[in-house]
Coordinates of C-alpha atoms in Angstrom, one line a residue:
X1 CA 32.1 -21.8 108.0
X2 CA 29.1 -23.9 107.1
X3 CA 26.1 -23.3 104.6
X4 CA 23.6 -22.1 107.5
X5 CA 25.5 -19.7 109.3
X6 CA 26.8 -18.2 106.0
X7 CA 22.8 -18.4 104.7
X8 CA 22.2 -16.5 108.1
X9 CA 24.7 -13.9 107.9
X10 CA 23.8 -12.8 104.2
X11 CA 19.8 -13.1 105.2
X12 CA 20.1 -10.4 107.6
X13 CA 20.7 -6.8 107.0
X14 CA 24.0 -4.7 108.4
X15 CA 22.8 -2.9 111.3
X16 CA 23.6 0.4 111.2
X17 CA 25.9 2.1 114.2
X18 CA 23.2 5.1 114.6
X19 CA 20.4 2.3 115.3
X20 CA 21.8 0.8 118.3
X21 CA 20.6 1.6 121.4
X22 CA 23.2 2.7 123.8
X23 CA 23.8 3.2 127.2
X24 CA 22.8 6.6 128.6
X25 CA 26.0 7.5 129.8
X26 CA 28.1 6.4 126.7
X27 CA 27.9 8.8 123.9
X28 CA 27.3 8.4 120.6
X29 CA 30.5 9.0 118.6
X30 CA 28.3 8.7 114.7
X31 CA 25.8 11.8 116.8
X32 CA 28.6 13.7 117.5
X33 CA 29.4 17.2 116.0
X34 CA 33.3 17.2 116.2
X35 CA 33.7 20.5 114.6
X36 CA 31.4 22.1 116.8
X37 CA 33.3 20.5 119.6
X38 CA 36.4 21.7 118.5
X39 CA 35.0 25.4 118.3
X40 CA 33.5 25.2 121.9
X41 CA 36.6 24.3 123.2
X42 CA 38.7 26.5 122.0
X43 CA 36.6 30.0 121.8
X44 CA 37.0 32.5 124.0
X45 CA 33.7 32.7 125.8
X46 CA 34.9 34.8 128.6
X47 CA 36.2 37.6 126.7
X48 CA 33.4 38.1 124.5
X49 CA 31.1 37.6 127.8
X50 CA 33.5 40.9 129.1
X51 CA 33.3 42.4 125.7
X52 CA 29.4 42.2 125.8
X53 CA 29.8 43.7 129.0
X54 CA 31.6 46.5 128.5
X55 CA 30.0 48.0 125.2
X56 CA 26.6 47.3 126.7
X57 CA 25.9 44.6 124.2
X58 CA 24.3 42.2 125.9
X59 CA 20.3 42.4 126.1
X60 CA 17.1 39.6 125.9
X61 CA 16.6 40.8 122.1
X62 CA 20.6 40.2 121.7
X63 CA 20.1 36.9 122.8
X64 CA 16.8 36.1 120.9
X65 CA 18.8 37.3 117.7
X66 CA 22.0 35.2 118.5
X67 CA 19.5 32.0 119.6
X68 CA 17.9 32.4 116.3
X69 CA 20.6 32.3 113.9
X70 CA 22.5 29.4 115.6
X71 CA 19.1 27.4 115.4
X72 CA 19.0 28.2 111.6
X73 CA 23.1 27.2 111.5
X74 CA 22.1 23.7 113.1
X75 CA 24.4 25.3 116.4
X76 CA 21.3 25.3 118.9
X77 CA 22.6 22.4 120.9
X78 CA 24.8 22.7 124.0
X79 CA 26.3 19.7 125.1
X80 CA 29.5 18.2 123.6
X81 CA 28.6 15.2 123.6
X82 CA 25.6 13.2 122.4
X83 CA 23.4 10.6 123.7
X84 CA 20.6 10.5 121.6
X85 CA 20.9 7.9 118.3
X86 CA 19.7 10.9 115.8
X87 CA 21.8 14.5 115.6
X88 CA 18.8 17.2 115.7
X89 CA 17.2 17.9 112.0
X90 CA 19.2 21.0 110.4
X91 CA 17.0 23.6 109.2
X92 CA 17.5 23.6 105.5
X93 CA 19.1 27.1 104.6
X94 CA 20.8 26.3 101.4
X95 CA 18.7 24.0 98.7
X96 CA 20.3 21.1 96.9
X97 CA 19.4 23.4 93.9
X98 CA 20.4 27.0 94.1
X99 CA 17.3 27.5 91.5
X100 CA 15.2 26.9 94.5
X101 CA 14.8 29.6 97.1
X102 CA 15.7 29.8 100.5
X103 CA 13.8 28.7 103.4
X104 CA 15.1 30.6 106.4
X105 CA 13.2 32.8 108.0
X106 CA 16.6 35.2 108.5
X107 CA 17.0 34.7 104.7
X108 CA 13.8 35.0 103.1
X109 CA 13.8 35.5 99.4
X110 CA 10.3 35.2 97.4
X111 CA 10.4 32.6 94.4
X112 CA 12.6 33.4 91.6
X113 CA 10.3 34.1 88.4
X114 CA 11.9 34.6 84.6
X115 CA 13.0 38.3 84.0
X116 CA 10.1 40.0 81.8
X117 CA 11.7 42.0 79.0
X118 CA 9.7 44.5 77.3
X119 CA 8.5 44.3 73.8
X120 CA 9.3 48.0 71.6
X121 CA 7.1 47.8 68.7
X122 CA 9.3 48.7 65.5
X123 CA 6.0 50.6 64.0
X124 CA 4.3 53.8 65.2
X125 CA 1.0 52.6 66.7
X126 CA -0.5 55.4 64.2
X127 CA 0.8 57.8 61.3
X128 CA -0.9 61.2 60.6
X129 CA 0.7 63.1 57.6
X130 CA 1.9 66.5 58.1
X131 CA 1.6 68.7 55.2
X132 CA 3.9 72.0 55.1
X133 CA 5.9 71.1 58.1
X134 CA 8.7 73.2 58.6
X135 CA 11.9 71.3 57.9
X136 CA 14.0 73.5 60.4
X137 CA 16.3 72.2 63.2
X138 CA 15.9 75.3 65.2
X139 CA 12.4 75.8 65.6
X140 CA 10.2 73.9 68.1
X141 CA 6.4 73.3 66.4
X142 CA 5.3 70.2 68.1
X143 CA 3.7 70.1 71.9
X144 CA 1.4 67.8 73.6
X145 CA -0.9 68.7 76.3
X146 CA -2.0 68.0 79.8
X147 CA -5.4 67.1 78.6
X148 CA -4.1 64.4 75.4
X149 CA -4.4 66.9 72.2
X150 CA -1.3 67.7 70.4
X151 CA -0.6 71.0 68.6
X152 CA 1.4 71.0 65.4
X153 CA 2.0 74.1 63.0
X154 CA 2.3 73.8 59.5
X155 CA 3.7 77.1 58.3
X156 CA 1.5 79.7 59.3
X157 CA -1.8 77.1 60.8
X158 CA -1.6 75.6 64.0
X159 CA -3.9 72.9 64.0
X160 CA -5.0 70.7 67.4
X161 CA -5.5 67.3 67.2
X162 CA -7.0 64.8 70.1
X163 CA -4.4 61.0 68.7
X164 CA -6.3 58.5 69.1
X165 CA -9.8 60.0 68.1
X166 CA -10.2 58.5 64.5
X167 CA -13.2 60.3 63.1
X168 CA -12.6 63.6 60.9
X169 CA -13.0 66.4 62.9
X170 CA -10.8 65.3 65.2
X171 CA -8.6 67.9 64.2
X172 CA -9.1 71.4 64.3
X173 CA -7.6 75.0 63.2
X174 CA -6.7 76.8 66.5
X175 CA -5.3 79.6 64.3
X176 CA -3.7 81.2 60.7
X177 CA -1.7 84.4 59.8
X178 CA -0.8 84.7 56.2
X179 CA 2.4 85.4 55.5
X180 CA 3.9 84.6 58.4
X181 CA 5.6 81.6 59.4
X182 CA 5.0 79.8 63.1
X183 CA 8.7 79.4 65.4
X184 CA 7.3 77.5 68.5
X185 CA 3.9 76.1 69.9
X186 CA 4.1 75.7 74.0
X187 CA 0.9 74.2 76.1
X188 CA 0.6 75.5 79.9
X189 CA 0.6 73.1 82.2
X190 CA -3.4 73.5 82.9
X191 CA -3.4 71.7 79.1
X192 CA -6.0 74.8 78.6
X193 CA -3.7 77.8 77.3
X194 CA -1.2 77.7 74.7
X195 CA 1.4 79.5 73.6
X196 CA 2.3 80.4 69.6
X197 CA 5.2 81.9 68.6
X198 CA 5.8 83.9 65.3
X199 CA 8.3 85.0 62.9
X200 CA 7.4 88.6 63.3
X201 CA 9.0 88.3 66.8
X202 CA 4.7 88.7 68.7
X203 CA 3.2 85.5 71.2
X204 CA 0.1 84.8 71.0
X205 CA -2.0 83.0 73.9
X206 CA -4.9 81.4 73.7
X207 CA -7.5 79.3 74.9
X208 CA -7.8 76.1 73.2
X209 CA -11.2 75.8 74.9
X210 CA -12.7 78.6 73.0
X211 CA -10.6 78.7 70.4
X212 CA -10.0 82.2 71.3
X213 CA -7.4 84.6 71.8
X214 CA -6.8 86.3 75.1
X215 CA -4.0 89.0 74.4
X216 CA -0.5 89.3 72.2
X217 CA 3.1 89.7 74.1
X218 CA 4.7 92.3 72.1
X219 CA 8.2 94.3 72.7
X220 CA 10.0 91.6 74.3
X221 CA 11.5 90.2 71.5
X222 CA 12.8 91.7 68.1
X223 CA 13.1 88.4 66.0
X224 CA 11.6 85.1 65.6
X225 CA 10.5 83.5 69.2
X226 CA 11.9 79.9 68.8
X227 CA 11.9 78.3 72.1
X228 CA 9.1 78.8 74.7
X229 CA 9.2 77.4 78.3
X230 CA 6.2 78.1 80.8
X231 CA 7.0 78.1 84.4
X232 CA 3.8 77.7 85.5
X233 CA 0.2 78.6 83.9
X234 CA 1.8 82.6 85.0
X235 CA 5.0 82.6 83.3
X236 CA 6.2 82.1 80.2
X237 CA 9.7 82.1 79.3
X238 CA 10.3 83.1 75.8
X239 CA 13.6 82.8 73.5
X240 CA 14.3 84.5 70.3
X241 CA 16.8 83.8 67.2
X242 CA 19.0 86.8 68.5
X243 CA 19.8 85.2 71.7
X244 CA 17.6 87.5 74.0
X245 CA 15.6 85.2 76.6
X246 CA 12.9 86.8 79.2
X247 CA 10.3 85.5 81.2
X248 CA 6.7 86.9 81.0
X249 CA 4.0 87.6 83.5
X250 CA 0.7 86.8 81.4
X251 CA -1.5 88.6 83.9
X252 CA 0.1 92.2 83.7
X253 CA -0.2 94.3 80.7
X254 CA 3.3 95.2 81.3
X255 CA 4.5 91.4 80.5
X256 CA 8.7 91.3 80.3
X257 CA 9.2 90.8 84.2
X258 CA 13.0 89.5 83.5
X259 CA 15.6 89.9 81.0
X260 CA 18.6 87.0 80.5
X261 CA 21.5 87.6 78.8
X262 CA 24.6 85.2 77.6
X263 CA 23.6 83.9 74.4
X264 CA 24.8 85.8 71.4
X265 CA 22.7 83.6 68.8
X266 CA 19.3 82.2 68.8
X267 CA 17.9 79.9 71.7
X268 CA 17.3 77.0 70.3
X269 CA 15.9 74.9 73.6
X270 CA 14.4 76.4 77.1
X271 CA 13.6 73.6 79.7
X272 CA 12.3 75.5 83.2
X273 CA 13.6 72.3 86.2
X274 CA 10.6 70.5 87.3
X275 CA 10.3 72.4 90.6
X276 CA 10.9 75.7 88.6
X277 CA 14.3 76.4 90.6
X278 CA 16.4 76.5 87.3
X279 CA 16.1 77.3 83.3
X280 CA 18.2 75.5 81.0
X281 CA 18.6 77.7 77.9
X282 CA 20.5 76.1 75.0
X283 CA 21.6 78.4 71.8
X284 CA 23.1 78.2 68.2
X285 CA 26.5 79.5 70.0
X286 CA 27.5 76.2 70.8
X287 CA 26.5 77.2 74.8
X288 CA 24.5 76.0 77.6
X289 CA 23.8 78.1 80.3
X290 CA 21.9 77.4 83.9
X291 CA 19.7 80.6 85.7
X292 CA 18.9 80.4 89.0
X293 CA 15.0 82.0 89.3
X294 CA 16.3 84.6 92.2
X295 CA 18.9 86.0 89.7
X296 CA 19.4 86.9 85.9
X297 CA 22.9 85.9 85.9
X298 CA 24.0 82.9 84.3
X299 CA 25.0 80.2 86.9
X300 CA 26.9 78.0 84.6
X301 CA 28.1 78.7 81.3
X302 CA 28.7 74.9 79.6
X303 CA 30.7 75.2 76.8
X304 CA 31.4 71.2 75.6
X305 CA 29.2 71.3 73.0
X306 CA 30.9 71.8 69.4
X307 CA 27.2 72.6 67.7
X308 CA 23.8 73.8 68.4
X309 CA 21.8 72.5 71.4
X310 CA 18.2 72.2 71.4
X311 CA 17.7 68.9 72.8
X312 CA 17.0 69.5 76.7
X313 CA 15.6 67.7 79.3
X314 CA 15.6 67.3 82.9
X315 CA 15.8 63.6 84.8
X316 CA 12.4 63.5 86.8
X317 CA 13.7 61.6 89.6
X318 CA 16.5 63.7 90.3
X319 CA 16.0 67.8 90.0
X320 CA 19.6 68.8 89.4
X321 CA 20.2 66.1 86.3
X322 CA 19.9 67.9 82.8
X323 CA 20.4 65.9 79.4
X324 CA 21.4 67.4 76.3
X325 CA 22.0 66.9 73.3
X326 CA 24.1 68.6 70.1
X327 CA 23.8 69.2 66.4
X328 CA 25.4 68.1 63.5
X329 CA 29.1 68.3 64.1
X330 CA 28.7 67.7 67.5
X331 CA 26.1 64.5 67.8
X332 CA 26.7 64.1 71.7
X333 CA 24.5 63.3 74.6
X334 CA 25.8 64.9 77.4
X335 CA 24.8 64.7 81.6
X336 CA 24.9 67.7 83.5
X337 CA 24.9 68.4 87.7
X338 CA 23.4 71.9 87.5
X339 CA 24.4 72.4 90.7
X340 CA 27.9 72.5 90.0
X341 CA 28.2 72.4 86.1
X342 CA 30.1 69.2 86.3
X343 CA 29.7 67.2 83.1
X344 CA 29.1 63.7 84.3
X345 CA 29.0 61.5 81.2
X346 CA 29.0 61.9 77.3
X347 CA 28.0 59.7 74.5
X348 CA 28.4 60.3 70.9
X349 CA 25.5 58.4 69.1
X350 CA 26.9 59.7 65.5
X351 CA 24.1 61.9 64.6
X352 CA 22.5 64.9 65.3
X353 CA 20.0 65.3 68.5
X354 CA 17.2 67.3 68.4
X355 CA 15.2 66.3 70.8
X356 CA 15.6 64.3 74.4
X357 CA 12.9 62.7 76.5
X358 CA 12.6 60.8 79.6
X359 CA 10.4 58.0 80.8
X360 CA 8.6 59.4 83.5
X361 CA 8.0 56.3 85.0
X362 CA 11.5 54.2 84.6
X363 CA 15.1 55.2 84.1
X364 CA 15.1 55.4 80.3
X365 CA 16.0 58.6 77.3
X366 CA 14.7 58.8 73.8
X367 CA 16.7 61.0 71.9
X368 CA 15.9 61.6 68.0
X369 CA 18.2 61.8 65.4
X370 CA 19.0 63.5 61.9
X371 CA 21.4 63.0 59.1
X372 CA 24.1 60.4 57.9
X373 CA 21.4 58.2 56.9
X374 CA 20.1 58.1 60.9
X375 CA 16.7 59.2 61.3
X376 CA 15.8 57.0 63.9
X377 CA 14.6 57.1 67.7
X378 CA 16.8 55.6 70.1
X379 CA 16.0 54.1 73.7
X380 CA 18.4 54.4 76.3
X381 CA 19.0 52.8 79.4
X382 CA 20.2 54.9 81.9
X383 CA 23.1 55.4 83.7
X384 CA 24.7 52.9 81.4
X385 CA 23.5 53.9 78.2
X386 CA 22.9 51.3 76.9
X387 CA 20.7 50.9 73.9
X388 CA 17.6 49.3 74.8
X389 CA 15.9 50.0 71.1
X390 CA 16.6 51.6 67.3
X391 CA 13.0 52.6 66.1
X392 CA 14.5 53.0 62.3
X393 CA 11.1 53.9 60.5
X394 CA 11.6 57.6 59.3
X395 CA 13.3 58.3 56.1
X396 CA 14.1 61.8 56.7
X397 CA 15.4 63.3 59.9
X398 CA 13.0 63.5 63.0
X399 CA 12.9 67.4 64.1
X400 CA 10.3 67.4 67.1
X401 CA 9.0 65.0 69.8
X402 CA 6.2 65.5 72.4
X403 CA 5.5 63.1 75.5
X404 CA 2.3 62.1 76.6
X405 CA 0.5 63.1 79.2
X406 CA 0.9 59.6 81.0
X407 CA 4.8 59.2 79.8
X408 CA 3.8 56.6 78.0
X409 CA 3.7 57.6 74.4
X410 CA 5.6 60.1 72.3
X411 CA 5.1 61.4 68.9
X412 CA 7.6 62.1 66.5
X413 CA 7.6 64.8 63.6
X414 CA 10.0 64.1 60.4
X415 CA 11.4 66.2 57.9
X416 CA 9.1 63.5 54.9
X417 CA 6.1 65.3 56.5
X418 CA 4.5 62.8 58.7
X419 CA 3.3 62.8 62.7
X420 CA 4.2 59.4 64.6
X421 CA 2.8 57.7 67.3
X422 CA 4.7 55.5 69.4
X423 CA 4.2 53.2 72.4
X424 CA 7.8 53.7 73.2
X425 CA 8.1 53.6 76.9
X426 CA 5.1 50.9 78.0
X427 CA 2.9 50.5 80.8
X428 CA 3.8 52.3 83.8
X429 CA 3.1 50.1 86.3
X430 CA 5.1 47.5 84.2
X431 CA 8.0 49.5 84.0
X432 CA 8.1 50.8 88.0
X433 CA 7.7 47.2 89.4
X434 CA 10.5 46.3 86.7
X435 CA 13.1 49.4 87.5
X436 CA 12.0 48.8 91.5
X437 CA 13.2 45.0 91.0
X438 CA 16.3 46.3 89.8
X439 CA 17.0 48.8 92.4
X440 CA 16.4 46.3 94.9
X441 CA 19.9 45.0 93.6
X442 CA 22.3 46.2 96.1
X443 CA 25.9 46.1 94.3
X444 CA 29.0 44.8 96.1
X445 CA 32.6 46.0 94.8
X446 CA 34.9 42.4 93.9
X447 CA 36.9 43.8 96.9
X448 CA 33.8 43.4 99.1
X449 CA 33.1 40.1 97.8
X450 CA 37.3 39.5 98.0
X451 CA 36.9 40.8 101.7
X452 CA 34.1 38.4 102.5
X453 CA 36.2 35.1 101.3
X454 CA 38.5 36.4 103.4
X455 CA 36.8 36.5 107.0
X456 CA 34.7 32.9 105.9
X457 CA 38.3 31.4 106.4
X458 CA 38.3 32.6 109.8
X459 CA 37.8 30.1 112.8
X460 CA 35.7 32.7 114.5
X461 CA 33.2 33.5 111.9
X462 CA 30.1 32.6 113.4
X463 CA 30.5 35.2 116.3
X464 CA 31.1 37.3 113.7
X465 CA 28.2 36.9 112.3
X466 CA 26.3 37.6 115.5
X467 CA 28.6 40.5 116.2
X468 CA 28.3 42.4 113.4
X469 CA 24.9 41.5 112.3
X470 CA 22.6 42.0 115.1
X471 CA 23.1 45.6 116.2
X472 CA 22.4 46.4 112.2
X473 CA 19.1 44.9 112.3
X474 CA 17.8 48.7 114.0
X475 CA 20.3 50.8 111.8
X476 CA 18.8 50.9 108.4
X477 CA 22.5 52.6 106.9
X478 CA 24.4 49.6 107.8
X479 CA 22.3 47.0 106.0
X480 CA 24.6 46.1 102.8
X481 CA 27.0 45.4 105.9
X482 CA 24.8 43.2 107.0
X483 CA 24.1 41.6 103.7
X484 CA 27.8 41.2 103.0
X485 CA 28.0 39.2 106.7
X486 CA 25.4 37.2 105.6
X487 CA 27.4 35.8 102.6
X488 CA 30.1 34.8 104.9
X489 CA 27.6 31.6 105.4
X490 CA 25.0 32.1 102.1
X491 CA 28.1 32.4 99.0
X492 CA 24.9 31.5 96.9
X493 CA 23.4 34.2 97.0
X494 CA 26.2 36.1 95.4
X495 CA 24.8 34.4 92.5
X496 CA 21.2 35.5 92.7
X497 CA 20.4 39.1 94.0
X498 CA 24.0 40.5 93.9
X499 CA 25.1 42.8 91.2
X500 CA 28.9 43.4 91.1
X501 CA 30.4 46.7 90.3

C-alpha cells in the first residue's frame, strides 16, 4: 500500500453504519428493535383481542391509556422493521442519576428536597417559680385554658396566669380557703368557667372573667375531688379519693345526674373521648375502666396496670385510641382500643408516668416522668415509639402538664417548685406538611416487592402492565396495586418513596 492511499485512509473519518443512506426497501439492521421483534412475534394478540372482548375491556380511553404508556416505554412504533437511519427518541423515564426525578408524565414525582428535622429546644422557653406546690402524685392542680391563661394552685390559692405576658400583674388570685388544701383545677372548654376542687370533698365554679363565684357542688362526693373532666361547658365529671365518680349538670340545683361505680380507691385521672362518647377513669386500684355516656356500667375493666394510673389521654385523630400511663412500680405506657379493650402495645420507659399528652397536630406523645433519677419529658413518635427527645431539665419529679391552646406548647409542674414552658411540639403547619409527607409513604411487605421481581422476569410483562394498571386508574382502593405494577418497569423507585414493612 503506498504513502497516499494510507495518508487518505487515516485522513478521513469511519463512517458510521447508522449514517448511510439506504435504500427504502432495505431495512436498517443498527435501527432495528430485535427484542421488540421478538415480543411481537410471539404474543398472543388474538387472545387478548378475545379476552378484551369478552370482559368488556376494550374502550377509546383503554386505548389512550395503553397508547400512552408504550409511548413512555419507547414501544409506540408498529412496524418490525426499520427504514429510517435514527430509532425514534425514547422518552427519558429513568435518569442517569436516580437523585434526579422522573420525567414521565405517568410517573410524576416533584423534586426531591433534604428531609427537615425539627429542632426540640433542651430549655423551657420560660420558668415561673411555684411556691407551695403540692408535691402529690395523685392530685391534678395544673390546667390551661381555651383562652391562653393557665391556672395553678398552691395549697389553698389558685392563682391565674396569662405565659407569655411578662409584666407583674400578669398573675392573679382567682381564689383562697384557709385551711384547706386544693385536689384539682379543671377549665371548661368556653376557657371562661373553671372548676376547683377541694379537700373538704365541695366544687367550686367560677368565672375567671369576674373573678366570681357562681355556685358550690356539694353532696356528690364525701372526700377529696382529685380528678375533674368536663364534658362540655354543662357537665362536669367529678372523681373523688374514695373511688366514687359522677357527672354533674351545672345548670340544675339538683347537680349529681349520674353515679359510676367500679373503683374501690381514689380516681386519679378522668379523660371524657373527644366526641364525648366515652370516659376514661383511671384509679389508685391498679384499674382502668371505659363508660359508655348511655350507661353507668363499666364497658371495660383493664386490669394490666401493676400501679396507679393518672396519666390519660385520648389520640385526636382516632376517637377509640386511649394512652395511659402507670405509677411507680408499674412505669408503662400502654395503647388501648376502647372499643374492644384490646391492649395494642406497651412500653416500659423505667419511670413513673404521670401525665400523657398528644400533639394535636402530628402523631407524637409527651409523657412526664418521676423517680430513679428521671424527671424528664419524653417525645414520642408514634406508632413506633420511638424517642424523638429527652427534655432532662427538672431535678425533681414532674407531677402536672397542661397543653396549649394551639398544641403547640405545654407546661410542666415539678416537685422543686417551678412552672415550665416548653415549645415541645413546634409549628403546626411544620409538623402537618411533615407527618402528611410521611403518610404519603405507602409501605410494601418484602413479599410484595419479592412478588414484583417475580412477574418483571416474565416475557409478558408489558401487557401486564396495561392489564392490570389501567382499569385502577378509576378505582381509588386498588392504587398500591397499581404502584406495585409500576415497579415491575421503575425498580428505582423502591428506593425513593417506598417504605418496607
Amino acid at each position: 500500500m503506498n504513502s497516499s492511499s494510507s495518508s487518505s485512509l487515516k485522513g478521513q473519518p469511519r463512517r458510521c453504519p447508522l449514517q448511510e443512506n439506504l435504500d427504502r426497501f432495505i431495512p436498517n439492521r443498527y435501527a432495528m428493535d430485535f427484542d421488540f421483534a421478538d415480543y411481537k412475534l410471539n404474543e398472543a394478540t388474538k387472545k387478548v383481542r378475545e379476552i378484551d372482548s369478552c370482559f368488556g375491556m376494550s374502550s377509546p380511553s383503554r386505548e389512550a391509556y395503553r397508547r400512552q404508556l408504550a409511548e413512555i416505554f419507547n414501544m409506540n412504533h408498529t412496524r418490525i422493521l426499520a427504514f429510517k437511519n435514527k430509532p425514534p427518541t425514547p422518552v427519558e423515564l429513568i435518569p442517569q442519576s436516580h437523585s434526579k426525578p422522573t420525567c414521565s408524565p405517568l410517573l410524576h414525582h416533584s423534586k426531591p428536597t433534604k428531609p427537615h428535622r425539627r429542632i426540640i429546644p433542651q430549655k423551657p422557653e420560660k420558668i415561673l417559680f411555684a411556691p407551695g406546690l403540692v408535691d402529690d402524685y395523685h392530685l391534678n392542680l395544673l390546667d390551661w385554658g381555651s383562652t391562653n391563661v393557665l391556672a395553678i394552685a398552691l395549697e389553698s390559692t389558685v392563682y391565674l396566669r396569662d405565659p407569655w405576658d411578662p409584666s407583674d400583674d400578669a398573675t392573679s388570685k382567682l381564689v383562697t380557703i384557709d385551711d384547706e388544701l386544693v385536689t384539682s383545677v379543671s377549665w371548661a372548654p368556653d376557657g371562661r368557667h373553671i372548676a376547683v376542687g377541694w379537700n373538704n370533698s365541695q366544687v367550686q365554679l367560677w368565672d375567671s372573667t369576674a373573678n366570681r363565684m357562681l355556685r358550690t357542688l356539694r353532696g356528690g362526693h364525701r372526700s377529696g375531688v382529685g380528678s375533674m373532666a368536663w364534658k362540655n361547658n354543662q357537665i362536669l365529671t367529678t372523681g373523688d379519693m374514695d373511688g366514687n365518680v359522677i357527672s354533674n349538670d351545672i345548670r340544675v340545683s339538683n347537680h349529681v345526674i349520674e353515679t359510676f361505680r367500679g373503683h374501690n380507691d381514689g380516681v386519679g385521672g378522668l379523660k371524657w373521648s373527644p366526641s364525648g362518647q366515652q370516659l376514661a377513669s383511671g384509679g389508685n386500684d391498679h384499674l382502668i375502666h371505659i363508660w359508655d355516656r348511655r350507661s353507668t356500667q363499666w364497658l371495660h375493666r383493664l386490669e394490666e396496670h401493676t400501679d396507679a394510673i393518672k396519666a390519660l389521654a385520648w389520640f385526636p385523630f382516632q376517637g377509640n385510641l386511649l394512652a395511659t400511663g402507670g405509677g411507680d412500680s408499674d412505669g408503662c405506657i400502654r395503647f388501648w382500643n376502647t372499643h374492644t379493650g384490646a391492649c395494642l402495645n406497651s412500653i416500659d420507659t423505667g419511670s413513673q408516668v404521670s401525665a400523657l399528652l398528644w400533639n394535636k397536630n402530628a402523631r407524637e406523645l409527651l409523657s412526664s416522668h418521676g423517680g430513679f433519677n428521671q424527671n424528664q419529658l419524653t417525645l414520642w413518635k408514634y406508632p413506633s415509639m420511638v424517642k424523638t427527645a429527652e427534655l432532662t431539665e427538672n431535678t425533681s419529679r414532674v407531677l402536672y402538664m397542661a397543653q396549649s391552646p394551639d398544641g403547640c406548647t405545654v407546661a410542666s409542674a415539678s416537685a422543686e417548685e417551678r412552672l415550665s414552658i416548653w415549645n415541645v411540639f413546634g409549628d403546626p403547619q411544620m409538623i402537618r406538611k411533615k407527618d402528611a409527607d410521611e403518610d404519603d409513604k405507602v409501605q410494601f411487605t418484602t413479599e410484595e416487592l419479592d412478588e414484583v421481581q417475580r412477574m418483571r422476569n416474565t416475557p409478558d410483562f408489558f401487557n401486564i402492565v396495561v392489564d392490570s394498571i389501567a382499569p385502577t386508574i378509576f378505582c381509588p382502593q386498588d392504587i398500591k396495586q397499581a404502584i406495585l405494577l409500576m415497579l415491575l418497569v421503575v425498580p428505582s423507585l423502591s428506593s425513593s418513596n417506598m417504605l418496607l414493612v
